[in-house]
Amino acid sequence: MLSKLLKYEIKATVRIFLPLYVVLLVIAAINKGISALSPNGVKVPEVISTIIYGMILVGIFVMTLVVMIQRFYKNLLSDEGYLSFTLPTKTWKHIVSKLLIAMMWTVASGIIAIASIIIVAYDKIFANGIQSALFDPIEKYFSDYGITGVIFILEALLAMVICLASSILLVYASIAIGHLFNRHRILLSLGAFMALSTVSQIIFAIAGIAFGKALQTDYFGINNNFSLDPTAHITMWCGIIFFGLLSAGYFAITNYILSRRLNLE
Amino acid sequence: MSSILECNGLTKNFGNKTALSDFNLNIESGRIIGLLGPNGSGKTTLIKLVNNLLTPTSGEIRVAGMKPGVETKKIISYLPEKTYLNDWMRVHQIIELFTDFYEDFKPERAYDMLKRLNIDANDSLKTMSKGTKEKVQLILVMSREAKLYLLDEPIGGVDPAARDYILSTIISNYKEDATIVISTHLITDIEKVLDHVIFINNGKLVLSSSVDEIRDENGKSVDALFREVFRC
């Protein structure tokens, strides 16, 4: 059932994102063409196309956020929920399918955004010495740290993925909490969002200070020094575990409400 | 005959409003049942509770002996009073969705009915009129071979000509061991197909009786009895 839900979740969202990505890349290419062709002094077309490009770039991230919220709210808690919740499948599978696809589009939007920036500015990247400024530190990083460096990057990527999951689940849990009430559900969802994020930040700060003390060193200092002794790995793993637990908590709230406290209007 | 739907002490409050209170019901399988009552009597609330779309305040529900969950969703075919169709699919895509998720869904039956009602399977759900959407939903629901059909106001929004076709579709598409619950206040239109009626008012069961009994004992039609019981 999960694979079928994933399939329909992709079908429902691909028709929004694919055209947006194509438009962004095309506008990036046009922008590149205009700035390469426009004679010196004539800046108006270049400025206009850059503004359009910038707007679409921002628009893609806004859309990623909007679709993430809309797919969860509209497909599960509005009239469409009458179909979603009468499909013979467990509630957690709905949540997981929506989470995975929302994460997929966030990552895809990031990759497409970087690709478009490369299109717009590749000659600037590969000229003017910026290239060495960008790539030399990366080379130095790998030659200095070797395999531990690679492992650290993988850990950082894992931490980012878990962090992304926890942010999305935070939104889901907030919407679900708003759903517990008979009235003012959207307002109360916003309230739940602020309360949940504040509480988790307080826990994060306390855990961070406690962790720093436990290591007999300044926790935040490790991050800044970026040293790759074992404490760096331990720090990263503590972050992964922290955001993993946070995700599990938000998931549990969402799943409990949607499966035990569901009251569709 | 076995019990397909059982409610014991079922109560549902919304805030301080009571939609169903201490509702008890036992429906045996193999019948067509009219769930009748005035507006706001609790018909939709009852059906939504059975579908697990609402959480009971207290009491319990059993569908074929099971608590509402994945297993009961497999055997219930539910037509809500709302339009649950999304706005981005075409008719044939929603048929594919039903085929994917419900083992008892018969796509060829759905395509037959679409043809009969002149609905193009390539039409987008977004551009359809409300009445056409209701027809599509009913086709989807009746193309399943479910054990229990819960139809909430199935004929409320469609024209009288389509109403007749829909009713005959409902009757001809169901198997002997299946049960159909039809909620409505348009009694005269459906009276002829009902085996059993349930009257509900203010969240309470008023009457549960077979149509033959009503005719024999009261010498009245269901419609006449309804008007008498629910006189304003």
XYZ file of C-alpha atoms in Angstrom:
497
model
C 0.000 0.000 0.000
C 2.822 2.431 0.823
C 4.241 2.144 -2.687
C 0.812 2.887 -4.179
C 0.392 5.907 -1.932
C 3.855 7.112 -2.942
C 2.937 6.668 -6.585
C -0.182 8.829 -6.262
C 1.643 11.375 -4.131
C 4.235 11.766 -6.895
C 1.503 11.970 -9.550
C -0.253 14.705 -7.590
C 2.888 16.827 -7.196
C 4.987 16.193 -10.298
C 2.548 18.152 -12.443
C 3.317 21.228 -10.310
C 7.075 20.939 -9.903
C 8.233 19.677 -13.273
C 6.886 22.682 -15.244
C 8.308 25.041 -12.595
C 11.766 23.479 -12.872
C 11.683 23.663 -16.665
C 10.622 27.320 -16.517
C 13.396 28.156 -14.052
C 16.094 26.512 -16.171
C 14.796 28.116 -19.377
C 14.625 31.572 -17.766
C 18.139 31.043 -16.393
C 19.372 30.220 -19.913
C 17.530 33.225 -21.412
C 18.963 35.434 -18.700
C 22.428 34.163 -19.549
C 21.821 34.798 -23.249
C 20.554 38.349 -22.720
C 23.450 39.380 -20.513
C 25.950 37.850 -22.963
C 24.366 39.567 -25.992
C 23.393 42.967 -24.630
C 25.810 45.676 -25.682
C 27.722 47.601 -23.068
C 25.647 50.225 -21.384
C 22.241 48.738 -22.236
C 21.282 47.197 -18.918
C 17.487 47.275 -18.938
C 16.735 43.842 -20.523
C 19.398 42.228 -18.360
C 17.983 43.721 -15.186
C 14.433 42.699 -16.101
C 15.366 39.112 -16.917
C 17.432 38.880 -13.737
C 14.475 40.085 -11.688
C 12.198 37.512 -13.352
C 14.771 34.799 -12.726
C 15.088 35.796 -9.094
C 11.330 35.804 -8.619
C 10.935 32.327 -10.057
C 13.841 31.065 -7.965
C 12.188 32.356 -4.800
C 8.822 31.138 -6.109
C 10.078 27.573 -6.346
C 10.938 27.486 -2.668
C 7.658 29.114 -1.711
C 5.829 26.527 -3.832
C 7.780 23.684 -2.204
C 6.548 24.886 1.170
C 2.989 25.588 -0.006
C 2.621 22.193 -1.716
C 4.014 20.441 1.359
C 1.343 22.019 3.570
C -1.427 21.810 0.989
C -0.921 18.121 0.177
C -1.138 17.229 3.857
C -4.036 19.509 4.746
C -6.115 19.232 1.592
C -5.637 15.551 0.872
C -6.129 14.367 4.446
C -8.127 16.919 6.410
C -10.418 18.597 3.884
C -13.121 16.954 1.724
C -10.497 14.818 -0.046
C -9.862 13.189 3.321
C -13.195 11.397 2.893
C -11.510 9.354 0.189
C -7.999 9.183 1.685
C -9.196 7.917 5.044
C -11.588 5.348 3.578
C -8.814 3.734 1.529
C -7.932 0.432 3.192
C -4.555 1.512 4.481
C -3.007 2.451 7.809
C -2.843 6.132 8.696
C 0.934 6.127 9.233
C 1.412 5.173 5.600
C -0.380 8.345 4.511
C 1.935 10.411 6.705
C 5.105 8.625 5.572
C 4.202 8.879 1.887
C 3.540 12.607 2.182
C 6.713 13.148 4.215
C 8.986 11.271 1.796
C 7.633 13.048 -1.265
C 7.819 16.466 0.402
C 11.461 15.724 1.287
C 12.144 14.580 -2.250
C 10.827 17.838 -3.728
C 12.724 19.980 -1.232
C 15.992 18.286 -2.226
C 15.067 18.458 -5.931
C 14.243 22.163 -5.665
C 17.633 22.759 -4.036
C 19.470 20.869 -6.774
C 17.567 22.660 -9.558
C 18.229 26.025 -7.908
C 21.966 25.324 -7.799
C 21.884 24.125 -11.405
C 20.170 27.353 -12.485
C 22.708 29.465 -10.615
C 25.495 27.617 -12.417
C 23.779 28.351 -15.755
C 23.439 32.038 -14.948
C 26.904 32.526 -13.534
C 29.141 29.776 -14.854
C 31.525 32.109 -16.654
C 31.844 34.151 -13.478
C 32.499 30.996 -11.491
C 35.143 29.693 -13.858
C 36.843 33.027 -14.297
C 38.064 35.814 -12.055
C 39.752 33.441 -9.646
C 36.457 32.598 -7.974
C 36.912 29.058 -9.189
C 39.990 28.544 -7.058
C 38.376 30.351 -4.156
C 35.475 27.921 -4.380
C 37.179 24.653 -5.161
C 40.593 24.924 -3.512
C 39.250 24.664 0.043
C 37.310 21.571 -1.001
C 40.445 19.986 -2.427
C 42.415 20.930 0.663
C 39.668 19.499 2.870
C 39.827 16.107 1.200
C 43.625 15.972 1.051
C 43.872 16.955 4.738
C 41.191 14.667 6.162
C 40.896 11.852 3.611
C 38.443 9.126 4.490
C 37.382 10.688 7.821
C 36.545 13.801 5.842
C 34.269 11.797 3.560
C 32.601 10.097 6.526
C 32.071 13.471 8.163
C 30.383 14.813 5.031
C 28.110 11.756 4.897
C 27.235 12.337 8.537
C 26.479 15.965 7.789
C 24.232 14.958 4.878
C 22.385 12.484 7.094
C 21.965 15.202 9.714
C 20.534 17.534 7.069
C 18.062 14.901 5.871
C 16.900 14.180 9.434
C 16.674 17.896 10.135
C 14.544 18.358 7.011
C 12.272 15.481 8.064
C 11.831 16.986 11.521
C 10.896 20.403 10.079
C 8.247 18.864 7.814
C 6.891 16.661 10.597
C 6.752 19.737 12.831
C 4.383 21.323 10.313
C 2.294 18.118 10.081
C 2.065 17.821 13.872
C 1.000 21.481 14.142
C -1.761 21.021 11.563
C -2.883 17.848 13.335
C -3.013 19.600 16.715
C -5.123 22.386 15.195
C -7.463 19.666 13.957
C -8.211 18.627 17.566
C -10.360 21.711 18.003
C -13.825 22.323 16.649
C -13.194 25.923 15.650
C -10.343 28.220 14.566
C -8.341 25.232 13.378
C -5.884 27.190 11.207
C -5.180 29.792 13.884
C -4.665 27.071 16.473
C -2.357 25.203 14.061
C -0.184 28.336 13.879
C -0.202 28.515 17.662
C 0.770 24.850 17.880
C 3.603 25.468 15.419
C 5.034 28.276 17.536
C 4.633 26.323 20.770
C 6.214 23.139 19.377
C 9.143 24.949 17.780
C 9.809 26.993 20.910
C 9.742 23.919 23.126
C 12.038 21.980 20.819
C 14.473 24.905 20.625
C 14.591 25.100 24.408
C 15.256 21.355 24.583
C 17.918 21.759 21.890
C 19.645 24.519 23.835
C 19.568 22.572 27.108
C 20.775 19.390 25.407
C 23.514 21.383 23.676
C 24.777 22.953 26.887
C 24.625 19.637 28.732
C 26.453 17.946 25.879
C 29.117 20.634 25.848
C 29.643 20.252 29.577
C 29.819 16.493 29.200
C 32.623 16.816 26.696
C 34.423 19.184 29.089
C 34.714 21.645 26.292
C 32.669 24.416 24.753
C 30.064 22.717 22.581
C 29.659 25.626 20.228
C 33.437 25.932 19.934
C 33.626 22.548 18.253
C 31.333 23.694 15.507
C 33.317 26.835 14.872
C 36.712 25.169 14.826
C 35.414 22.474 12.533
C 38.119 20.192 13.804
C 37.795 16.594 12.768
C 38.850 14.895 15.953
C 36.368 12.354 17.365
C 34.361 15.077 19.100
C 33.260 16.349 15.695
C 31.797 12.950 14.862
C 30.205 12.677 18.289
C 28.679 16.122 17.889
C 27.271 15.228 14.508
C 25.784 11.987 15.792
C 24.254 13.711 18.789
C 22.616 16.137 16.376
C 21.343 13.267 14.238
C 19.942 11.486 17.299
C 18.401 14.700 18.632
C 16.598 15.523 15.390
C 15.722 11.847 14.953
C 14.000 11.832 18.352
C 12.298 15.108 17.551
C 11.023 13.651 14.262
C 9.773 10.549 16.054
C 7.929 12.740 18.559
C 6.255 14.870 15.887
C 5.386 11.758 13.905
C 3.828 10.116 16.967
C 1.683 13.215 17.640
C 0.500 13.373 14.025
C -0.210 9.664 13.780
C -2.043 9.550 17.108
C -4.329 12.441 16.213
C -5.065 11.267 12.683
C -5.771 7.688 13.681
C -7.387 8.116 17.117
C -8.795 11.637 17.176
C -9.892 12.149 13.589
C -12.997 14.319 13.161
C -13.426 15.322 9.535
C -15.808 18.223 9.053
C -28.142 -14.108 9.023
C -25.119 -12.460 10.542
C -24.838 -8.942 11.845
C -23.074 -6.576 9.437
C -23.378 -3.416 11.515
C -23.727 -3.076 15.238
C -23.731 0.062 17.380
C -23.735 -0.115 21.168
C -24.311 3.002 23.244
C -22.826 5.090 20.465
C -22.539 8.750 21.434
C -20.990 11.637 19.543
C -20.726 15.192 20.829
C -19.400 18.188 18.952
C -18.456 20.621 21.679
C -21.642 20.841 23.758
C -23.866 19.733 20.896
C -24.945 16.106 20.867
C -25.225 14.594 17.399
C -25.820 11.000 18.492
C -26.708 9.901 21.980
C -26.636 6.343 23.283
C -27.465 4.970 19.854
C -28.063 1.229 19.602
C -28.524 -0.574 16.329
C -28.097 -4.028 14.885
C -28.358 -4.539 11.138
C -28.341 -7.968 9.592
C -26.772 -8.481 6.210
C -28.570 -8.938 2.908
C -30.988 -6.030 2.937
C -31.560 -2.594 1.570
C -32.074 -0.240 4.453
C -33.381 3.314 4.475
C -31.787 5.534 7.102
C -34.437 8.204 7.377
C -34.700 11.323 9.434
C -35.055 15.091 9.172
C -32.074 17.361 8.527
C -29.612 17.360 11.409
C -30.997 14.172 12.932
C -27.616 12.421 13.002
C -27.701 10.371 9.792
C -24.421 11.675 8.396
C -22.751 11.541 11.809
C -23.674 7.866 12.148
C -22.337 7.012 8.697
C -19.113 8.952 9.264
C -18.570 7.195 12.584
C -18.930 3.804 10.903
C -16.363 4.920 8.323
C -13.917 5.952 11.035
C -13.917 9.551 9.809
C -15.201 10.630 13.197
C -14.060 9.393 16.581
C -16.931 8.366 18.892
C -17.243 10.223 22.193
C -18.275 6.915 23.734
C -19.773 3.591 22.758
C -18.612 1.145 20.141
C -19.133 0.158 16.533
C -18.693 -3.284 14.958
C -18.702 -3.877 11.238
C -19.044 -7.601 10.492
C -17.805 -8.106 14.048
C -14.703 -5.926 13.589
C -13.763 -2.533 14.994
C -13.485 0.145 12.292
C -10.021 -0.072 10.699
C -8.230 -1.293 7.592
C -10.226 -4.538 7.483
C -13.607 -2.808 7.677
C -12.561 -0.239 5.061
C -11.941 -3.135 2.680
C -15.571 -4.222 2.895
C -17.348 -0.860 3.150
C -18.135 1.145 0.044
C -18.965 4.674 1.153
C -20.615 7.506 -0.723
C -20.219 10.712 1.292
C -22.592 13.637 0.977
C -19.575 15.742 -0.015
C -17.524 15.635 -3.178
C -14.241 13.999 -2.281
C -12.827 13.991 -5.798
C -9.656 15.999 -6.273
C -9.434 18.583 -9.032
C -6.416 17.342 -10.947
C -7.414 13.861 -12.105
C -9.381 12.671 -15.084
C -12.196 10.154 -14.664
C -10.114 7.220 -15.930
C -7.327 8.135 -13.486
C -9.632 8.015 -10.483
C -10.870 4.642 -11.752
C -7.239 3.485 -11.818
C -6.844 4.715 -8.253
C -9.853 2.706 -7.108
C -8.575 -0.348 -8.990
C -5.217 0.048 -7.263
C -6.553 0.344 -3.740
C -9.719 -1.762 -3.653
C -9.434 -5.450 -4.475
C -13.207 -5.675 -5.029
C -13.367 -2.814 -7.559
C -14.604 -3.770 -11.042
C -13.358 -1.191 -13.567
C -15.355 -2.656 -16.474
C -18.530 -2.075 -14.501
C -17.537 1.545 -13.907
C -16.834 2.132 -17.607
C -20.207 0.603 -18.486
C -22.066 2.972 -16.203
C -20.060 5.987 -17.395
C -21.080 5.195 -20.943
C -24.695 4.797 -19.948
C -24.711 8.199 -18.241
C -22.798 9.840 -21.117
C -19.735 10.733 -19.080
C -16.435 10.760 -20.959
C -13.687 8.900 -19.100
C -11.178 11.450 -20.385
C -13.006 14.371 -18.828
C -11.221 16.254 -16.112
C -12.853 16.165 -12.695
C -12.118 19.876 -12.308
C -14.453 21.023 -15.099
C -17.403 18.818 -14.140
C -20.673 20.111 -12.752
C -21.600 19.187 -9.206
C -24.259 16.763 -10.422
C -21.846 14.988 -12.771
C -19.284 14.681 -9.990
C -21.946 13.074 -7.819
C -22.726 10.614 -10.583
C -19.030 9.746 -10.956
C -18.732 9.179 -7.217
C -21.776 6.955 -7.176
C -20.411 4.959 -10.112
C -17.111 4.474 -8.265
C -18.877 3.380 -5.106
C -21.287 1.002 -6.853
C -18.524 -0.580 -8.965
C -17.166 -2.274 -5.883
C -18.376 -5.628 -4.667
C -18.529 -4.571 -1.064
C -20.266 -6.202 1.868
C -21.702 -2.953 3.159
C -22.618 0.074 1.077
C -23.168 3.287 2.986
C -24.798 5.816 0.700
C -25.275 9.257 2.206
C -27.875 11.189 0.190
C -27.066 9.378 -3.075
C -29.816 11.028 -5.073
C -29.988 14.454 -3.477
C -28.154 16.420 -6.132
C -29.009 14.639 -9.377
C -31.921 15.138 -11.738
C -34.982 12.827 -11.486
C -34.150 10.995 -14.733
C -30.687 10.077 -13.503
C -32.231 9.261 -10.110
C -34.172 6.350 -11.606
C -31.109 5.026 -13.377
C -29.037 5.361 -10.235
C -31.586 3.526 -8.116
C -31.879 0.710 -10.613
C -28.071 0.612 -10.740
C -27.919 0.308 -6.989
C -30.423 -2.532 -7.011
C -28.973 -4.429 -9.940
C -25.351 -4.123 -8.836
C -25.603 -5.585 -5.441
C -25.236 -9.174 -4.475
C -27.627 -11.045 -2.230
C -25.318 -11.136 0.777
C -24.483 -7.442 0.625
C -26.181 -4.733 2.649
C -27.040 -1.261 1.464
C -27.780 1.605 3.804
C -29.265 4.626 2.050
C -29.616 7.836 3.997
C -32.078 10.336 2.594
C -35.113 12.468 3.220
C -36.458 11.909 -0.321
C -38.484 8.923 0.818
C -40.995 8.552 -1.988
C -38.203 8.144 -4.526
C -36.595 5.232 -2.768
C -39.466 3.664 -0.858
C -40.084 1.002 -3.467
C -36.562 -0.432 -3.164
C -36.323 -0.589 0.618
C -36.618 -3.776 2.700
C -36.139 -2.118 6.036
C -36.272 1.384 7.471
C -34.573 3.090 10.376
C -36.020 6.345 11.660
C -33.630 8.596 13.484
C -34.304 11.906 15.191
C -32.225 14.140 17.467
C -29.489 11.525 17.529
C -31.755 8.787 18.780
C -33.246 5.707 17.174
C -36.983 6.202 16.763
C -37.946 3.103 14.852
C -36.343 0.112 13.171
C -38.758 -1.995 11.222
C -39.182 -3.894 7.977
C -41.188 -2.157 5.279
C -43.654 -5.076 5.139
C -44.357 -4.723 8.835
C -45.053 -1.025 8.435
C -47.468 -1.685 5.613
C -49.185 -4.577 7.416
C -49.404 -3.134 10.900
C -49.991 0.528 10.148
C -51.570 0.218 6.759
C -49.408 3.122 5.683
C -46.614 3.795 3.284
C -43.183 4.605 4.737
C -43.609 8.160 3.522
C -46.919 8.575 5.336
C -45.509 7.083 8.510
C -42.468 9.366 8.280
C -44.697 12.422 7.977
C -46.681 11.261 10.989
C -43.656 10.508 13.181
C -41.763 13.664 12.305
C -44.699 16.068 12.168
C -43.509 19.581 12.902
